[in-house]
XYZ file of C-alpha atoms in Angstrom:
703
model
C -22.099 9.160 -0.201
C -25.237 8.057 1.700
C -26.351 6.189 -1.450
C -23.029 4.293 -1.511
C -23.172 3.486 2.163
C -26.730 2.158 1.840
C -25.704 0.002 -0.978
C -22.783 -1.373 0.966
C -24.809 -1.940 4.032
C -26.988 -4.381 2.081
C -23.938 -6.642 2.248
C -24.441 -6.857 5.979
C -28.014 -7.766 5.735
C -28.299 -10.016 2.723
C -29.065 -13.676 3.390
C -30.017 -14.895 -0.139
C -28.222 -17.905 -1.471
C -25.691 -17.427 -4.271
C -28.276 -18.529 -6.802
C -32.044 -19.087 -6.382
C -32.845 -22.743 -6.835
C -34.267 -23.660 -10.202
C -33.535 -20.298 -11.758
C -33.215 -20.216 -15.515
C -31.245 -17.489 -17.303
C -32.422 -16.856 -20.816
C -34.001 -20.358 -20.952
C -30.916 -22.127 -19.636
C -30.456 -23.544 -16.134
C -28.258 -21.173 -14.093
C -25.278 -23.591 -13.704
C -25.284 -24.350 -17.350
C -25.603 -20.645 -18.273
C -22.541 -19.772 -16.152
C -20.561 -22.513 -17.831
C -21.579 -21.384 -21.219
C -20.936 -17.662 -20.786
C -17.503 -18.139 -19.185
C -16.717 -20.429 -22.125
C -18.129 -17.744 -24.468
C -20.353 -20.233 -26.454
C -23.785 -19.061 -25.352
C -25.991 -17.915 -28.322
C -26.029 -14.421 -26.942
C -22.514 -13.830 -28.127
C -23.461 -14.072 -31.772
C -26.944 -12.606 -31.545
C -27.189 -9.442 -33.635
C -30.140 -8.259 -31.670
C -30.012 -9.220 -28.037
C -33.269 -7.457 -27.211
C -34.977 -10.845 -26.951
C -32.914 -11.741 -23.892
C -34.757 -10.186 -20.921
C -32.367 -8.554 -18.456
C -34.709 -9.254 -15.555
C -33.507 -12.898 -15.763
C -30.271 -11.650 -14.202
C -32.054 -10.761 -10.921
C -31.725 -14.159 -9.539
C -27.986 -14.365 -10.038
C -25.180 -13.136 -7.741
C -24.852 -9.363 -7.424
C -23.031 -7.737 -10.295
C -24.139 -10.158 -12.991
C -24.813 -7.314 -15.468
C -21.460 -5.664 -14.573
C -19.471 -8.797 -15.239
C -21.281 -9.787 -18.363
C -20.460 -6.327 -19.802
C -16.776 -7.303 -20.041
C -17.409 -9.920 -22.778
C -17.515 -9.149 -26.513
C -20.895 -9.521 -28.264
C -22.082 -9.228 -31.788
C -24.654 -6.788 -30.530
C -22.341 -3.983 -29.592
C -25.027 -2.186 -27.546
C -25.482 -5.071 -25.204
C -22.797 -4.028 -22.701
C -24.476 -0.636 -22.365
C -27.809 -2.246 -21.596
C -26.313 -4.664 -19.088
C -24.544 -1.885 -17.202
C -27.467 0.486 -17.223
C -29.727 -2.330 -15.901
C -27.169 -3.254 -13.245
C -26.696 0.389 -12.196
C -30.429 0.932 -11.806
C -30.996 -2.316 -9.880
C -29.254 -0.684 -6.917
C -27.802 -3.822 -5.399
C -24.476 -3.654 -3.546
C -21.468 -1.741 -4.792
C -21.845 -3.199 -8.303
C -24.533 -0.683 -9.085
C -21.977 2.090 -8.649
C -19.279 0.215 -10.418
C -21.689 -0.337 -13.321
C -22.689 3.315 -13.485
C -19.011 4.361 -13.635
C -18.115 1.750 -16.286
C -21.091 2.675 -18.399
C -20.079 6.251 -18.540
C -16.436 5.330 -19.362
C -17.590 3.115 -22.239
C -19.945 5.672 -23.676
C -17.384 8.417 -23.639
C -14.683 6.090 -24.966
C -16.995 5.225 -27.902
C -17.753 8.938 -28.652
C -21.376 8.514 -27.556
C -21.177 11.713 -25.689
C -24.868 12.737 -25.995
C -25.982 9.384 -24.829
C -23.497 9.608 -21.928
C -24.904 13.013 -20.970
C -28.491 11.692 -21.017
C -27.803 8.535 -19.075
C -25.237 10.283 -16.738
C -27.860 12.798 -15.719
C -30.118 9.991 -14.602
C -27.361 8.024 -12.906
C -26.054 11.059 -11.035
C -29.383 11.260 -9.286
C -28.939 7.701 -8.136
C -25.486 8.359 -6.759
C -25.478 12.059 -5.888
C -22.389 11.647 -3.625
C -20.069 10.123 -6.200
C -17.536 12.544 -7.499
C -16.181 10.334 -10.297
C -19.597 9.804 -11.748
C -20.480 13.543 -11.527
C -17.140 14.367 -13.229
C -17.962 11.919 -16.048
C -21.227 13.756 -16.672
C -19.349 16.996 -17.012
C -16.813 15.288 -19.320
C -19.610 14.109 -21.556
C -20.540 17.746 -22.129
C -16.925 18.790 -22.480
C -16.388 16.450 -25.398
C -19.459 17.929 -27.117
C -17.639 21.266 -26.871
C -20.467 22.773 -24.868
C -19.733 25.626 -22.458
C -19.329 23.673 -19.168
C -18.700 26.730 -16.913
C -22.021 26.222 -14.972
C -21.322 22.509 -14.717
C -17.879 23.119 -13.296
C -19.230 25.629 -10.850
C -21.757 23.136 -9.669
C -19.095 20.371 -9.386
C -16.978 22.701 -7.217
C -19.972 23.703 -5.102
C -20.963 20.049 -4.514
C -17.525 18.540 -3.942
C -15.409 21.573 -2.964
C -11.713 20.523 -2.546
C -12.099 17.194 -4.252
C -12.884 19.044 -7.468
C -10.435 21.865 -7.000
C -7.552 19.517 -6.332
C -8.337 17.286 -9.287
C -5.956 18.055 -12.227
C -8.567 16.857 -14.715
C -11.002 19.402 -13.353
C -8.374 22.051 -13.936
C -7.883 20.670 -17.468
C -11.608 20.924 -18.300
C -11.750 24.406 -16.837
C -8.744 25.718 -18.847
C -9.697 24.171 -22.174
C -13.305 25.248 -21.764
C -12.252 28.875 -21.012
C -9.888 28.896 -24.028
C -12.414 27.243 -26.318
C -15.134 29.743 -25.550
C -12.911 32.760 -25.163
C -13.964 33.482 -21.606
C -12.653 36.839 -20.340
C -10.703 35.090 -17.562
C -9.268 32.443 -19.736
C -5.618 33.394 -18.936
C -6.302 32.865 -15.277
C -7.639 29.354 -15.857
C -4.654 28.470 -18.031
C -2.165 29.849 -15.498
C -3.917 27.916 -12.681
C -3.668 24.634 -14.576
C -0.026 25.198 -15.440
C 1.159 26.682 -12.176
C -0.955 25.114 -9.391
C -1.570 21.465 -10.381
C 1.160 18.801 -9.922
C 2.858 17.577 -13.012
C 0.765 14.868 -14.677
C -0.659 13.647 -17.940
C -3.211 16.531 -18.030
C -0.349 18.913 -18.986
C 0.486 16.765 -21.934
C -3.165 16.808 -22.920
C -3.301 20.558 -22.602
C -0.138 20.892 -24.602
C -1.728 18.734 -27.324
C -4.791 20.902 -27.327
C -3.054 24.226 -27.735
C -0.729 22.695 -30.390
C -3.827 21.947 -32.448
C -6.035 24.901 -31.657
C -3.654 27.606 -30.343
C -4.519 30.185 -27.707
C -6.802 33.241 -28.121
C -3.914 35.617 -27.413
C -0.322 35.743 -26.181
C 0.238 34.655 -22.605
C 3.020 35.616 -20.230
C 6.322 33.718 -20.943
C 6.424 32.228 -17.452
C 3.181 30.301 -18.177
C 4.694 28.493 -21.184
C 7.892 28.010 -19.272
C 5.885 26.440 -16.461
C 4.038 24.195 -18.866
C 7.409 22.896 -20.129
C 8.578 22.362 -16.549
C 5.474 20.230 -15.910
C 6.144 18.195 -19.033
C 9.797 17.599 -18.126
C 8.973 16.640 -14.537
C 6.250 14.257 -15.626
C 8.823 12.647 -17.908
C 11.384 12.676 -15.099
C 13.765 14.851 -17.145
C 14.996 16.723 -14.058
C 18.111 18.000 -15.665
C 15.923 19.954 -18.122
C 13.311 21.003 -15.526
C 15.585 22.222 -12.719
C 17.210 25.248 -14.510
C 13.746 26.333 -15.808
C 12.284 26.297 -12.265
C 15.154 28.181 -10.687
C 14.997 30.685 -13.587
C 11.588 31.782 -12.403
C 11.249 34.705 -10.015
C 10.566 33.562 -6.403
C 7.293 35.597 -6.375
C 5.921 33.163 -9.032
C 6.401 30.099 -6.906
C 3.404 27.988 -6.133
C 3.047 24.984 -3.821
C 3.029 22.450 -6.655
C 5.940 24.223 -8.411
C 7.900 23.863 -5.111
C 7.006 20.159 -5.135
C 8.603 19.866 -8.626
C 11.644 21.785 -7.412
C 12.131 19.422 -4.477
C 11.650 16.397 -6.702
C 14.321 17.603 -8.997
C 16.766 18.695 -6.193
C 16.328 15.576 -4.138
C 17.172 13.360 -7.138
C 20.828 14.022 -6.017
C 21.886 16.247 -8.797
C 20.824 19.651 -7.484
C 20.717 19.537 -3.700
C 22.912 22.647 -3.184
C 21.228 24.553 -5.984
C 17.875 23.641 -4.516
C 18.873 25.008 -1.120
C 20.188 28.163 -2.669
C 16.958 28.894 -4.593
C 14.780 28.068 -1.565
C 16.771 30.624 0.430
C 15.555 33.278 -2.091
C 11.979 32.125 -1.878
C 12.032 32.233 1.918
C 13.639 35.681 1.916
C 11.300 37.171 -0.680
C 8.790 39.582 0.773
C 6.216 38.934 -1.964
C 5.800 35.229 -1.321
C 2.622 34.073 0.424
C 3.010 32.389 3.859
C 1.897 28.879 2.641
C 4.556 28.897 -0.105
C 7.162 30.224 2.345
C 6.225 27.466 4.765
C 6.635 24.716 2.155
C 9.886 26.228 0.944
C 11.263 26.054 4.510
C 10.114 22.503 4.882
C 11.804 21.463 1.669
C 14.989 23.340 2.570
C 15.075 21.414 5.770
C 14.697 18.140 3.953
C 17.510 19.076 1.481
C 19.719 20.085 4.514
C 19.001 16.701 5.942
C 19.816 14.940 2.670
C 23.150 16.755 2.528
C 23.876 15.835 6.216
C 23.607 19.466 7.480
C 21.432 18.311 10.436
C 21.711 21.405 12.620
C 20.389 23.588 9.824
C 17.697 21.003 9.123
C 16.602 21.006 12.759
C 16.237 24.779 12.776
C 13.983 24.646 9.742
C 11.869 21.759 11.101
C 11.494 23.516 14.469
C 10.133 26.642 12.765
C 7.804 24.565 10.586
C 6.456 22.705 13.650
C 5.618 26.012 15.357
C 3.982 27.502 12.263
C 2.041 24.510 10.983
C -1.739 24.822 11.298
C -2.777 21.343 10.172
C -2.340 18.742 13.006
C -1.009 16.059 10.606
C 1.584 18.371 9.070
C 2.553 19.601 12.525
C 3.090 16.031 13.719
C 5.052 15.241 10.510
C 7.413 18.213 11.271
C 7.653 16.996 14.880
C 8.816 13.652 13.609
C 11.626 15.335 11.633
C 12.503 17.397 14.719
C 12.889 14.183 16.807
C 14.840 12.367 14.115
C 17.158 15.379 13.778
C 17.669 15.610 17.542
C 18.452 11.911 17.743
C 21.096 12.267 15.080
C 22.642 15.437 16.477
C 21.930 15.461 20.276
C 21.919 11.788 21.023
C 21.828 12.016 24.770
C 19.668 15.115 25.254
C 17.164 14.417 22.436
C 14.374 13.383 24.788
C 14.541 16.471 26.944
C 14.819 18.742 23.945
C 11.860 17.054 22.259
C 9.637 17.670 25.386
C 7.999 20.898 24.018
C 6.904 18.945 20.942
C 5.164 16.041 22.637
C 1.792 17.763 22.571
C 1.934 17.511 18.762
C 1.978 13.746 18.825
C -1.540 12.428 18.189
C -0.685 9.102 16.490
C 2.002 7.256 18.436
C 2.502 4.798 15.600
C 3.755 7.628 13.443
C 6.932 7.778 15.663
C 7.547 4.037 15.861
C 10.265 3.915 13.215
C 12.422 6.693 14.630
C 12.050 5.426 18.238
C 12.836 1.812 17.174
C 15.878 2.934 15.216
C 17.030 5.025 18.126
C 16.746 2.094 20.476
C 18.601 -0.137 17.998
C 21.410 2.391 17.695
C 21.799 2.607 21.455
C 21.796 -1.170 21.790
C 24.397 -1.468 19.011
C 26.634 1.015 20.735
C 26.350 -0.708 24.023
C 24.741 2.378 25.645
C 22.447 0.349 27.897
C 21.826 3.055 30.467
C 20.709 5.376 27.687
C 18.509 2.594 26.242
C 16.887 2.235 29.687
C 16.425 5.996 29.862
C 14.796 5.956 26.438
C 12.303 3.309 27.504
C 11.317 5.281 30.645
C 11.177 8.579 28.715
C 8.772 7.517 25.903
C 6.153 5.594 27.797
C 3.686 8.468 27.504
C 3.739 8.743 23.723
C 5.272 5.628 22.202
C 3.120 2.900 20.552
C 2.771 -0.451 22.404
C 4.873 -2.389 19.836
C 7.852 -0.034 20.429
C 7.459 -0.310 24.213
C 7.504 -4.104 23.926
C 10.585 -4.032 21.798
C 12.546 -1.735 24.153
C 11.251 -3.514 27.231
C 12.284 -6.966 25.890
C 15.864 -5.869 25.282
C 16.170 -4.263 28.682
C 14.663 -7.364 30.276
C 17.018 -9.723 28.506
C 20.075 -7.626 29.245
C 19.144 -7.913 32.924
C 18.164 -11.583 32.789
C 21.448 -12.573 31.164
C 23.579 -10.397 33.518
C 24.834 -8.107 30.825
C 23.321 -5.008 32.379
C 21.418 -4.686 35.659
C 18.393 -2.490 35.089
C 16.697 -0.171 37.498
C 13.334 -0.524 35.634
C 10.689 -2.354 37.635
C 10.414 -5.924 36.368
C 6.591 -5.867 36.474
C 6.564 -2.776 34.184
C 8.873 -4.598 31.690
C 6.609 -7.594 31.813
C 3.484 -5.448 31.313
C 4.902 -3.826 28.183
C 6.231 -7.101 26.690
C 3.080 -9.166 27.280
C 0.545 -6.453 26.425
C -2.029 -7.662 23.907
C -1.407 -4.466 21.798
C 2.371 -5.048 21.802
C 4.500 -7.039 19.372
C 3.585 -10.787 19.424
C 7.150 -11.672 18.480
C 8.458 -10.392 21.781
C 5.484 -11.728 23.732
C 6.234 -15.206 22.381
C 10.052 -14.879 23.066
C 9.304 -13.736 26.634
C 7.090 -16.738 27.252
C 9.684 -19.036 25.754
C 12.596 -17.647 27.816
C 10.526 -17.826 31.042
C 8.842 -21.131 30.506
C 5.332 -19.688 30.362
C 2.612 -19.792 27.723
C 2.426 -16.612 25.659
C -0.078 -16.369 22.830
C 1.366 -14.917 19.656
C -1.462 -14.879 17.210
C -5.213 -15.083 17.149
C -6.898 -18.376 18.088
C -6.446 -21.044 15.382
C -9.434 -21.154 13.019
C -11.174 -24.004 11.316
C -9.552 -24.338 7.871
C -11.121 -24.924 4.498
C -14.621 -24.289 3.103
C -16.761 -21.286 3.948
C -17.618 -22.161 7.504
C -18.621 -19.227 9.584
C -19.369 -16.950 6.648
C -22.907 -16.567 5.537
C -23.705 -17.299 1.910
C -25.049 -13.738 1.699
C -21.597 -12.285 2.394
C -19.994 -14.685 -0.038
C -22.582 -13.738 -2.625
C -21.783 -10.090 -2.205
C -18.350 -10.542 -3.640
C -18.501 -13.835 -5.556
C -19.455 -12.467 -8.993
C -15.817 -11.851 -9.876
C -15.177 -15.553 -9.405
C -18.438 -16.890 -10.869
C -17.863 -15.010 -14.169
C -14.115 -15.773 -14.408
C -12.801 -12.319 -13.535
C -10.794 -13.226 -10.359
C -7.810 -11.324 -11.712
C -9.816 -8.062 -11.593
C -11.355 -8.731 -8.180
C -8.738 -7.362 -5.826
C -7.981 -4.060 -7.618
C -11.697 -3.483 -8.198
C -12.646 -3.773 -4.463
C -9.546 -2.177 -3.062
C -11.115 1.400 -3.140
C -14.036 -0.017 -1.109
C -12.010 -1.902 1.491
C -12.929 0.398 4.375
C -16.679 0.397 3.554
C -17.160 -3.349 3.015
C -18.589 -5.319 5.891
C -15.890 -7.382 7.707
C -17.636 -10.718 6.918
C -17.629 -9.738 3.195
C -13.961 -8.875 3.349
C -13.172 -12.253 4.886
C -15.381 -14.037 2.330
C -13.516 -12.126 -0.403
C -10.198 -13.195 0.976
C -11.217 -16.806 1.106
C -12.520 -16.733 -2.453
C -9.247 -15.213 -3.608
C -7.370 -18.120 -1.933
C -9.689 -20.630 -3.522
C -9.248 -18.960 -6.925
C -5.456 -19.593 -6.610
C -4.550 -15.972 -5.874
C -3.196 -16.250 -2.278
C -1.030 -13.118 -2.635
C -4.156 -11.095 -3.007
C -6.106 -13.226 -0.474
C -3.576 -12.441 2.192
C -3.687 -8.731 1.426
C -7.446 -8.750 1.566
C -7.300 -10.454 4.979
C -4.892 -7.729 6.115
C -7.724 -5.202 5.556
C -9.213 -6.747 8.695
C -6.095 -8.124 10.368
C -7.633 -8.066 13.862
C -10.602 -10.143 12.780
C -9.068 -12.338 10.119
C -8.434 -16.044 10.975
C -4.906 -17.459 10.619
C -5.721 -19.648 7.596
C -6.419 -16.534 5.602
C -3.417 -14.528 6.901
C -1.148 -17.607 6.816
C -2.487 -19.892 4.096
C -1.072 -23.158 2.835
C 0.010 -23.154 -0.781
C 1.668 -25.614 -3.202
C 1.297 -28.098 -0.422
C 2.538 -31.219 -2.236
C 5.713 -29.496 -3.420
C 6.409 -27.850 -0.096
C 5.849 -30.963 1.984
C 8.052 -33.056 -0.477
C 10.802 -30.530 -0.438
C 10.703 -30.164 3.335
C 10.889 -33.916 3.775
C 13.804 -34.213 1.315
C 15.897 -31.772 3.258
C 14.706 -32.438 6.784
C 13.198 -28.977 7.071
C 10.088 -28.260 9.110
C 7.261 -27.634 6.710
C 6.177 -24.630 8.815
C 9.596 -22.971 8.120
C 9.297 -23.450 4.354
C 5.760 -22.092 4.354
C 6.905 -19.094 6.450
C 9.751 -18.418 4.073
C 7.541 -18.435 1.001
C 4.862 -16.277 2.645
C 7.454 -13.754 3.779
C 9.282 -13.656 0.444
C 6.347 -13.633 -1.976
C 2.915 -14.053 -0.392
C 2.791 -17.225 -2.450
C 2.951 -15.294 -5.731
C 4.980 -17.383 -8.273
C 5.445 -14.432 -10.568
C 6.786 -12.048 -7.818
C 9.828 -10.053 -8.782
C 11.569 -7.831 -6.210
C 13.141 -4.396 -6.896
C 16.555 -6.154 -6.619
C 15.624 -8.765 -9.232
C 14.788 -11.774 -6.974
C 12.245 -13.990 -8.620
C 9.384 -16.401 -7.656
C 8.003 -17.948 -4.537
C 11.296 -18.198 -2.619
C 12.702 -14.980 -4.195
C 15.932 -16.314 -5.605
C 18.428 -14.087 -7.372
C 19.086 -15.391 -10.867
C 22.837 -15.835 -10.114
C 22.059 -17.875 -6.936
C 19.488 -19.948 -8.796
C 22.043 -20.661 -11.572
C 24.638 -21.772 -9.063
C 22.129 -24.042 -7.195
C 20.597 -25.532 -10.346
C 24.152 -26.376 -11.555
C 24.904 -28.183 -8.286
C 21.679 -30.047 -8.580
C 22.142 -30.775 -12.294
C 18.790 -29.127 -13.010
C 19.641 -26.630 -15.802
C 17.112 -24.307 -17.396
C 14.688 -24.014 -14.460
C 12.077 -21.312 -14.800
C 12.060 -19.406 -11.527
C 8.384 -18.582 -11.955
C 7.545 -22.333 -11.943
C 6.528 -23.237 -8.455
C 8.042 -26.698 -8.555
C 11.434 -25.608 -9.717
C 11.530 -22.489 -7.523
C 10.642 -24.303 -4.308
C 13.127 -27.129 -5.101
C 15.980 -24.602 -5.520
C 14.881 -22.437 -2.587
C 14.477 -25.406 -0.292
C 17.900 -26.759 -1.177
C 19.509 -23.323 -0.754
C 17.894 -22.768 2.686
C 19.033 -26.213 3.787
C 22.539 -25.547 2.446
C 22.736 -22.367 4.574
C 21.408 -24.204 7.693
C 24.042 -26.879 7.262
C 26.689 -24.120 7.282
C 25.232 -22.314 10.252
C 25.203 -22.965 14.004
C 21.493 -22.327 14.007
C 18.684 -21.776 11.387
C 18.271 -18.180 12.568
C 21.703 -17.349 11.113
C 20.790 -19.136 7.891
C 17.776 -16.859 7.515
C 19.998 -13.832 8.028
C 22.221 -15.187 5.256
C 19.301 -15.943 2.974
C 18.420 -12.227 2.995
C 21.752 -10.462 3.404
C 24.329 -12.898 2.160
C 26.140 -15.534 4.239
C 29.578 -13.768 4.265
C 28.007 -10.716 5.979
C 26.580 -12.875 8.684
C 30.062 -14.363 9.391
C 31.393 -10.794 9.849
C 28.575 -9.718 12.044
C 28.886 -12.736 14.349
C 32.561 -11.988 15.017
C 31.353 -8.966 16.986
C 28.474 -10.677 18.657
C 30.329 -12.921 21.100
C 28.828 -13.434 24.553
C 25.474 -12.135 23.333
C 22.563 -14.604 23.392
C 21.084 -15.525 19.946
C 17.760 -13.691 20.453
C 19.576 -10.453 21.165
C 21.939 -11.044 18.252
C 18.843 -10.741 16.028
C 18.469 -7.211 17.450
C 22.080 -6.444 16.570
C 21.708 -7.061 12.829
C 22.942 -3.809 11.220
C 20.540 -3.950 8.252
C 16.951 -2.960 9.101
C 15.594 -4.997 6.268
C 17.363 -8.183 7.384
C 16.494 -7.556 11.050
C 12.813 -7.180 10.218
C 13.005 -10.115 7.735
C 14.162 -12.573 10.362
C 11.417 -11.455 12.736
C 8.723 -11.623 10.032
C 9.724 -15.242 9.219
C 9.726 -16.209 12.858
C 6.221 -14.695 13.385
C 4.975 -16.636 10.282
C 6.674 -19.772 11.572
C 4.865 -19.487 14.883
C 1.532 -19.106 13.058
C 2.064 -22.004 10.645
C 3.338 -24.227 13.401
C 0.475 -23.665 15.645
C -2.302 -23.575 12.942
C -1.321 -26.582 10.850
C 0.983 -28.742 12.966
C 1.639 -29.628 16.646
C 4.678 -27.322 16.855
C 4.234 -24.705 19.587
C 6.348 -21.627 20.286
C 8.838 -23.659 22.214
C 9.345 -26.060 19.345
C 9.793 -23.220 16.898
C 12.296 -21.270 19.011
C 14.254 -24.469 19.953
C 14.696 -25.147 16.244
C 15.374 -21.542 15.195
C 18.093 -21.040 17.848
C 19.262 -24.686 17.763
C 19.409 -24.670 21.638
C 17.222 -24.902 24.657
C 15.806 -21.998 26.609
C 18.044 -22.782 29.685
C 21.200 -22.428 27.544
C 20.098 -19.033 26.144
C 19.468 -17.576 29.601
C 23.101 -18.110 30.635
């Protein structure tokens, strides 16, 4: 691990330019070389013996040159190995580690197991803290059918739980024990089958024993358990569930209980799952950890069935028995949620004994927000006020700003006179750690300036980011592998320097992958400038469409960002497609009205044209754009039904009354984005945005 950290720290320190001036790579000027290799017409691609191309020429290029060049296909099939080995041993940045891992993968894939063992032994010394590389070294010996018992022991000794919890480690141990007829081979097989979660390793083990058999007969429950794993991995719950519940409770393991819960919670076997878990909990031969998990899963199944009193009893016991602070907090969450649903008015006082188990206030934000929303929907304003006062010591700032804003506005509009001190409400709403949406609304309603996002940055170029930080991550883009960049660096997001993350985000934007650029910026959301979090995209099309329909461009940008992160190929779980996430039926209707048949919804021009028209159409049918946004997400007919029950409630509080959590959050997300786009790229301030959204003036909303 120290080796990895030292490599990554180089990113903080490097100040070299992207390429050294005048550098030649294999006799070709560097710019021309990059052009030729990305076009795959450099002579090296057809050279049968690439030994004449000295790898030291790569030293002047951006980090990872050998790693990226290894992805191309060469006539000299050994060249990728040489490139990766050279890059791994150069020891620059994280690409050394990535190269070492990829080299081992290629060698094992190509059945060069002895070479992999020899090279892996050397590379493991360079990266002694990397588990994946150490496991690849063991795997190279595994495929040679050597006895790897000592290697597995060392792997476990060095990496402890990381090895023991790895299903592939369990596979290697079981096959090795069977292959070499170890005295304890049955124990290894049983551990693989009974203790590891269902995964592809069980299919691999099944294939092995189908070809090679087992040294002797094993207990029937082992083969039954193997079949359970195969069925669960294939999601054949109807076949797996009767096999699981046919096993004696004393044979239950933690991962077998996981499979039972997965089958039961699918909806088919909830009652049967509860009944079997009863027997596990009652069995005297079951170990405490299994009994604890059985009780937890029984509580979850009670909850799924709506038996909340019984669920609360199980969660209460689990909270008291849990040793791990994270699990104890998770159980406390279920206790609170069950109390809210069963003991609405006394939930806070009954939850008091569990408050000491809260170590991450954010963990409880959803249940507290849902509780506040439920009280507001039911008109229980005194209870809402009591909730705010009762959770100040453990609720996260965004929840406190949400509850405080509603109480403040109820008082301001005369709907309910609060006893909460006005300064306390103001403190929670305007807190820098609170929700910027409510901070901006508070400022708007009271005619004061309230910042909602970070200071507007300079846009375009690489200003403010050193070339060294750009160089650390630019290889993906220099060599034409921008599509691999995000997934490749995702595992290292917490270890990369902030400047390198921001450089990476900017390069993704420049490469035409804004959906990944935004996600990369979110890795450092507190430091990322607005033009990385809220980029412009398809500017000509958006501006043209906005002008045609009289829409603010900041609203159309906000819609696209919220819907798709500017990914033209985005498809939602419901089937909505493209930048503005139109359902095919809606798109067909709109394209028919516009006489634009056959539009490809993944085409940015056509999608934005249809989405812009549809948004404008909804706005024309609404009293205010805020209702059009509700309709865009939930359907316009639903909004009409909701509004019939919202009379005499100001528009900003009507947003909080939306019954659907998804739609409620959707409207607020678009508003947050609109505020950012308006301030960053136009002269529209928060007042302009809210005036437009609510189609009214602040003074009217305060009546």
